[in-house]
């Protein structure tokens, strides 16, 4: 290696000199360094340039006995030793500058002054050596030789950097990693090379290494400066983002405060604006809008109803449904809101949102009667969020509507009142929030049901399902001066919101249906239940029973239960199988079993706790972990069947609840036609109470079989479910043709019964489905993302009877 350097060292020196000259030029034109540091760097690079240039000339002219050679050898060797100490002096200036600026040192360590003095002494010694031969001498042939004091020349270049390193270690935390690394390299690389230099005569590795580290000092400084600039830029960006976030919070707080002030005009709208804004943002997110667009949608929705501030109080606080005059006043709300928000010129979308959010997709909205995509997109998104919150919020003149009434409004209103894309998204949000579960009304042990008059208060409904539920509570009797009846009881009912209702509007709105009332004795009343049959537990051996079609049981003259203290602890064990309920009702002195036959399997059943002259408290509910099995509940009436018809290729099926039953699977090969007759069950009242078709694969070809994978589920009312795209991708479309006469006719024809056809075609992993019924044209293309041996189709639905099912291969 040393021989290689010895051979090419003149060329290496020339290259390093060129690099130093380039650095000097770059430093002279640079603008990002402070003037003092810039001058120090120029000095260091010039010293390094001269050091190596004269070292190279010393080799070039060595042995040249000409006058020029004589002068150049002496000048060159003098400059080499002089510049060696000058390098230490220049580095000391650079380190001092770093300590003053990065290290914030007001007073430099004394070691720095010592090094400066020593480097000056070194330069003076090089002058003396030129005349005395202390470091070197030149022979008669003009060749350089080391002198007796040659090693003295290495004291300054070795000792001074070591002292400088002690200062660097002391102030290490003041330097960045890059600067610290460059300082360490600058000190120790020449020292190591100096040690080698003692044993390798004729190679200037010390001088070359000093020049090399001088170049790297500049490079590392430049890299560090880049990091500093980037860090400063990041801090600036963070400050800007922080400022933006503070401004956003200020705007958010101001907007929220303004909305809260507007909502104080009507206590029934409190919190609505925030809910609308949250739903609007959720719709925008699902639609794939950017974060910025979602923020715009959020604030436009939050402020879209500020025009309410200009609506007269007598209109807002009118307890009756709006008349023509009130409606006209309310129709001015978008114009007022738009005018208020138009002054916020930085955010024009706020004004647009307020102005157009009451437009309707079919052109029946206000104030301008725009239709379709003439309505700004932000307003179309706000419209669905506003409609949902409005429907599900209590008004002065009506109760809140249940979630699936709102869901049906979006299904029916897609392409009519609402943009079909955003209406479909809103339906999926409703489904994800409700999950298809029964309404949840939480009852806690702290709840107290106090009833002076009979049914003065009724608890929230407790769902009776296939899993057995145990309900316990304590009951205190209230003193009654009239000495009338005192006892707890239960109400069996069905309702969209799992609440008991007694006014006509609520009964109609929530589809309230009461099956009967049952007391904790022999007393019961049957209303909509097909039959209620009671049996005391002790009577099971005697066979005594009562039917409960009318008031049954005996009460004494004072109206109190005979042989039963109405106060104390009570327990109900309830379960269900299809259209039959089984209740075991226990009190301190009486226990009975009650079998209830519902109007059909499609109905839900809830228990409401109530009574007369009593206070029900300490209510607890728990699932026992057991389920009602077939045969556990004796049938007291025959099952209602709507599929007692002739069967064709596949057995008829009655689907009492959402996807509670399926037809046999039909393997899809090439093309086939499924034909069948459908009829909604008597309790059906929503547009999705209709047939569904499921495309799937499984080991046995049946829904729910081994390795079951579902690729799509299409409802014949024009809905489809979401499938993970890793499994399959669906392109779904639904169009209303001229033959479609409206959703009321659709439900009526489904109730009467109609014939349907579904065409299925398979091409590799693509399944194309087509069907048209009552003017609804549906087409869906399913692309399956994995290889499966068999793909099947099965019919199901919700509250529907499917008969005369035929399969025809085309």
PDB file of N, CA and C in Angstrom, residues 440-449 458-463 469 471-473 493 498-499 606-609 616-622:
ATOM      1  N   UNK A 440     -81.879  -1.028  21.855  1.00  0.00           N
ATOM      2  CA  UNK A 440     -81.267  -1.249  23.167  1.00  0.00           C
ATOM      3  C   UNK A 440     -81.708  -0.157  24.118  1.00  0.00           C
ATOM      4  N   UNK A 441     -82.476  -0.553  25.146  1.00  0.00           N
ATOM      5  CA  UNK A 441     -82.873   0.383  26.190  1.00  0.00           C
ATOM      6  C   UNK A 441     -82.332  -0.155  27.507  1.00  0.00           C
ATOM      7  N   UNK A 442     -81.268   0.404  27.993  1.00  0.00           N
ATOM      8  CA  UNK A 442     -80.593  -0.131  29.163  1.00  0.00           C
ATOM      9  C   UNK A 442     -81.404   0.157  30.419  1.00  0.00           C
ATOM     10  N   UNK A 443     -81.583  -0.905  31.218  1.00  0.00           N
ATOM     11  CA  UNK A 443     -82.202  -0.761  32.534  1.00  0.00           C
ATOM     12  C   UNK A 443     -81.134  -1.066  33.565  1.00  0.00           C
ATOM     13  N   UNK A 444     -80.994  -0.210  34.549  1.00  0.00           N
ATOM     14  CA  UNK A 444     -79.983  -0.399  35.586  1.00  0.00           C
ATOM     15  C   UNK A 444     -80.671  -0.664  36.923  1.00  0.00           C
ATOM     16  N   UNK A 445     -79.926  -1.256  37.878  1.00  0.00           N
ATOM     17  CA  UNK A 445     -80.508  -1.490  39.212  1.00  0.00           C
ATOM     18  C   UNK A 445     -80.964  -0.212  39.907  1.00  0.00           C
ATOM     19  N   UNK A 446     -80.413   0.930  39.479  1.00  0.00           N
ATOM     20  CA  UNK A 446     -80.804   2.199  40.094  1.00  0.00           C
ATOM     21  C   UNK A 446     -82.141   2.724  39.567  1.00  0.00           C
ATOM     22  N   UNK A 447     -82.602   2.157  38.463  1.00  0.00           N
ATOM     23  CA  UNK A 447     -83.881   2.609  37.908  1.00  0.00           C
ATOM     24  C   UNK A 447     -85.024   2.220  38.847  1.00  0.00           C
ATOM     25  N   UNK A 448     -85.949   3.136  38.988  1.00  0.00           N
ATOM     26  CA  UNK A 448     -87.125   2.893  39.821  1.00  0.00           C
ATOM     27  C   UNK A 448     -88.371   3.170  38.992  1.00  0.00           C
ATOM     28  N   UNK A 449     -89.275   2.191  38.967  1.00  0.00           N
ATOM     29  CA  UNK A 449     -90.550   2.361  38.251  1.00  0.00           C
ATOM     30  C   UNK A 449     -91.630   2.578  39.313  1.00  0.00           C
ATOM     31  N   UNK A 458     -93.950   2.674  32.690  1.00  0.00           N
ATOM     32  CA  UNK A 458     -93.575   1.329  32.241  1.00  0.00           C
ATOM     33  C   UNK A 458     -92.087   1.360  31.896  1.00  0.00           C
ATOM     34  N   UNK A 459     -91.390   0.317  32.307  1.00  0.00           N
ATOM     35  CA  UNK A 459     -89.947   0.265  32.036  1.00  0.00           C
ATOM     36  C   UNK A 459     -89.690   0.146  30.538  1.00  0.00           C
ATOM     37  N   UNK A 460     -88.448   0.418  30.147  1.00  0.00           N
ATOM     38  CA  UNK A 460     -88.031   0.124  28.778  1.00  0.00           C
ATOM     39  C   UNK A 460     -88.169  -1.374  28.526  1.00  0.00           C
ATOM     40  N   UNK A 461     -88.391  -1.723  27.275  1.00  0.00           N
ATOM     41  CA  UNK A 461     -88.636  -3.115  26.934  1.00  0.00           C
ATOM     42  C   UNK A 461     -87.408  -4.000  27.119  1.00  0.00           C
ATOM     43  N   UNK A 462     -87.637  -5.191  27.641  1.00  0.00           N
ATOM     44  CA  UNK A 462     -86.598  -6.218  27.785  1.00  0.00           C
ATOM     45  C   UNK A 462     -86.901  -7.289  26.748  1.00  0.00           C
ATOM     46  N   UNK A 463     -85.972  -7.481  25.805  1.00  0.00           N
ATOM     47  CA  UNK A 463     -86.221  -8.385  24.687  1.00  0.00           C
ATOM     48  C   UNK A 463     -86.295  -9.832  25.154  1.00  0.00           C
ATOM     49  N   UNK A 469     -83.512 -15.571  29.518  1.00  0.00           N
ATOM     50  CA  UNK A 469     -83.197 -14.383  30.318  1.00  0.00           C
ATOM     51  C   UNK A 469     -83.859 -14.503  31.691  1.00  0.00           C
ATOM     52  N   UNK A 471     -84.943 -12.216  34.933  1.00  0.00           N
ATOM     53  CA  UNK A 471     -85.201 -10.840  35.381  1.00  0.00           C
ATOM     54  C   UNK A 471     -85.662 -10.898  36.835  1.00  0.00           C
ATOM     55  N   UNK A 472     -85.008 -10.130  37.691  1.00  0.00           N
ATOM     56  CA  UNK A 472     -85.419 -10.073  39.098  1.00  0.00           C
ATOM     57  C   UNK A 472     -85.594  -8.615  39.510  1.00  0.00           C
ATOM     58  N   UNK A 473     -86.474  -8.385  40.462  1.00  0.00           N
ATOM     59  CA  UNK A 473     -86.665  -7.033  40.996  1.00  0.00           C
ATOM     60  C   UNK A 473     -87.358  -7.112  42.345  1.00  0.00           C
ATOM     61  N   UNK A 493     -95.230  -6.809  24.453  1.00  0.00           N
ATOM     62  CA  UNK A 493     -95.510  -5.950  23.306  1.00  0.00           C
ATOM     63  C   UNK A 493     -94.394  -6.047  22.270  1.00  0.00           C
ATOM     64  N   UNK A 498     -88.825  -0.424  21.218  1.00  0.00           N
ATOM     65  CA  UNK A 498     -88.864  -1.231  22.441  1.00  0.00           C
ATOM     66  C   UNK A 498     -89.435  -0.433  23.617  1.00  0.00           C
ATOM     67  N   UNK A 499     -90.434   0.402  23.334  1.00  0.00           N
ATOM     68  CA  UNK A 499     -91.106   1.179  24.367  1.00  0.00           C
ATOM     69  C   UNK A 499     -92.608   0.986  24.245  1.00  0.00           C
ATOM     70  N   UNK A 606     -91.195  -7.950  23.725  1.00  0.00           N
ATOM     71  CA  UNK A 606     -90.535  -7.250  24.821  1.00  0.00           C
ATOM     72  C   UNK A 606     -91.392  -7.335  26.079  1.00  0.00           C
ATOM     73  N   UNK A 607     -90.715  -7.314  27.225  1.00  0.00           N
ATOM     74  CA  UNK A 607     -91.390  -7.274  28.515  1.00  0.00           C
ATOM     75  C   UNK A 607     -91.209  -5.881  29.091  1.00  0.00           C
ATOM     76  N   UNK A 608     -92.310  -5.247  29.454  1.00  0.00           N
ATOM     77  CA  UNK A 608     -92.267  -3.963  30.142  1.00  0.00           C
ATOM     78  C   UNK A 608     -92.758  -4.147  31.565  1.00  0.00           C
ATOM     79  N   UNK A 609     -91.989  -3.694  32.546  1.00  0.00           N
ATOM     80  CA  UNK A 609     -92.372  -3.824  33.953  1.00  0.00           C
ATOM     81  C   UNK A 609     -93.218  -2.623  34.363  1.00  0.00           C
ATOM     82  N   UNK A 616     -91.214  -0.345  41.782  1.00  0.00           N
ATOM     83  CA  UNK A 616     -90.335  -1.440  41.361  1.00  0.00           C
ATOM     84  C   UNK A 616     -88.903  -0.919  41.359  1.00  0.00           C
ATOM     85  N   UNK A 617     -88.020  -1.645  42.017  1.00  0.00           N
ATOM     86  CA  UNK A 617     -86.633  -1.186  42.145  1.00  0.00           C
ATOM     87  C   UNK A 617     -85.685  -2.377  42.091  1.00  0.00           C
ATOM     88  N   UNK A 618     -84.388  -2.045  42.087  1.00  0.00           N
ATOM     89  CA  UNK A 618     -83.348  -3.079  42.131  1.00  0.00           C
ATOM     90  C   UNK A 618     -83.544  -4.116  41.011  1.00  0.00           C
ATOM     91  N   UNK A 619     -83.695  -3.610  39.787  1.00  0.00           N
ATOM     92  CA  UNK A 619     -83.966  -4.491  38.641  1.00  0.00           C
ATOM     93  C   UNK A 619     -82.647  -5.080  38.125  1.00  0.00           C
ATOM     94  N   UNK A 620     -82.615  -6.399  37.985  1.00  0.00           N
ATOM     95  CA  UNK A 620     -81.431  -7.085  37.462  1.00  0.00           C
ATOM     96  C   UNK A 620     -81.849  -7.997  36.313  1.00  0.00           C
ATOM     97  N   UNK A 621     -80.993  -8.056  35.292  1.00  0.00           N
ATOM     98  CA  UNK A 621     -81.240  -8.936  34.147  1.00  0.00           C
ATOM     99  C   UNK A 621     -79.958  -9.719  33.871  1.00  0.00           C
ATOM    100  N   UNK A 622     -80.102 -10.992  33.556  1.00  0.00           N
ATOM    101  CA  UNK A 622     -78.934 -11.796  33.188  1.00  0.00           C
ATOM    102  C   UNK A 622     -79.353 -12.929  32.261  1.00  0.00           C
TER     103      UNK A 622
END
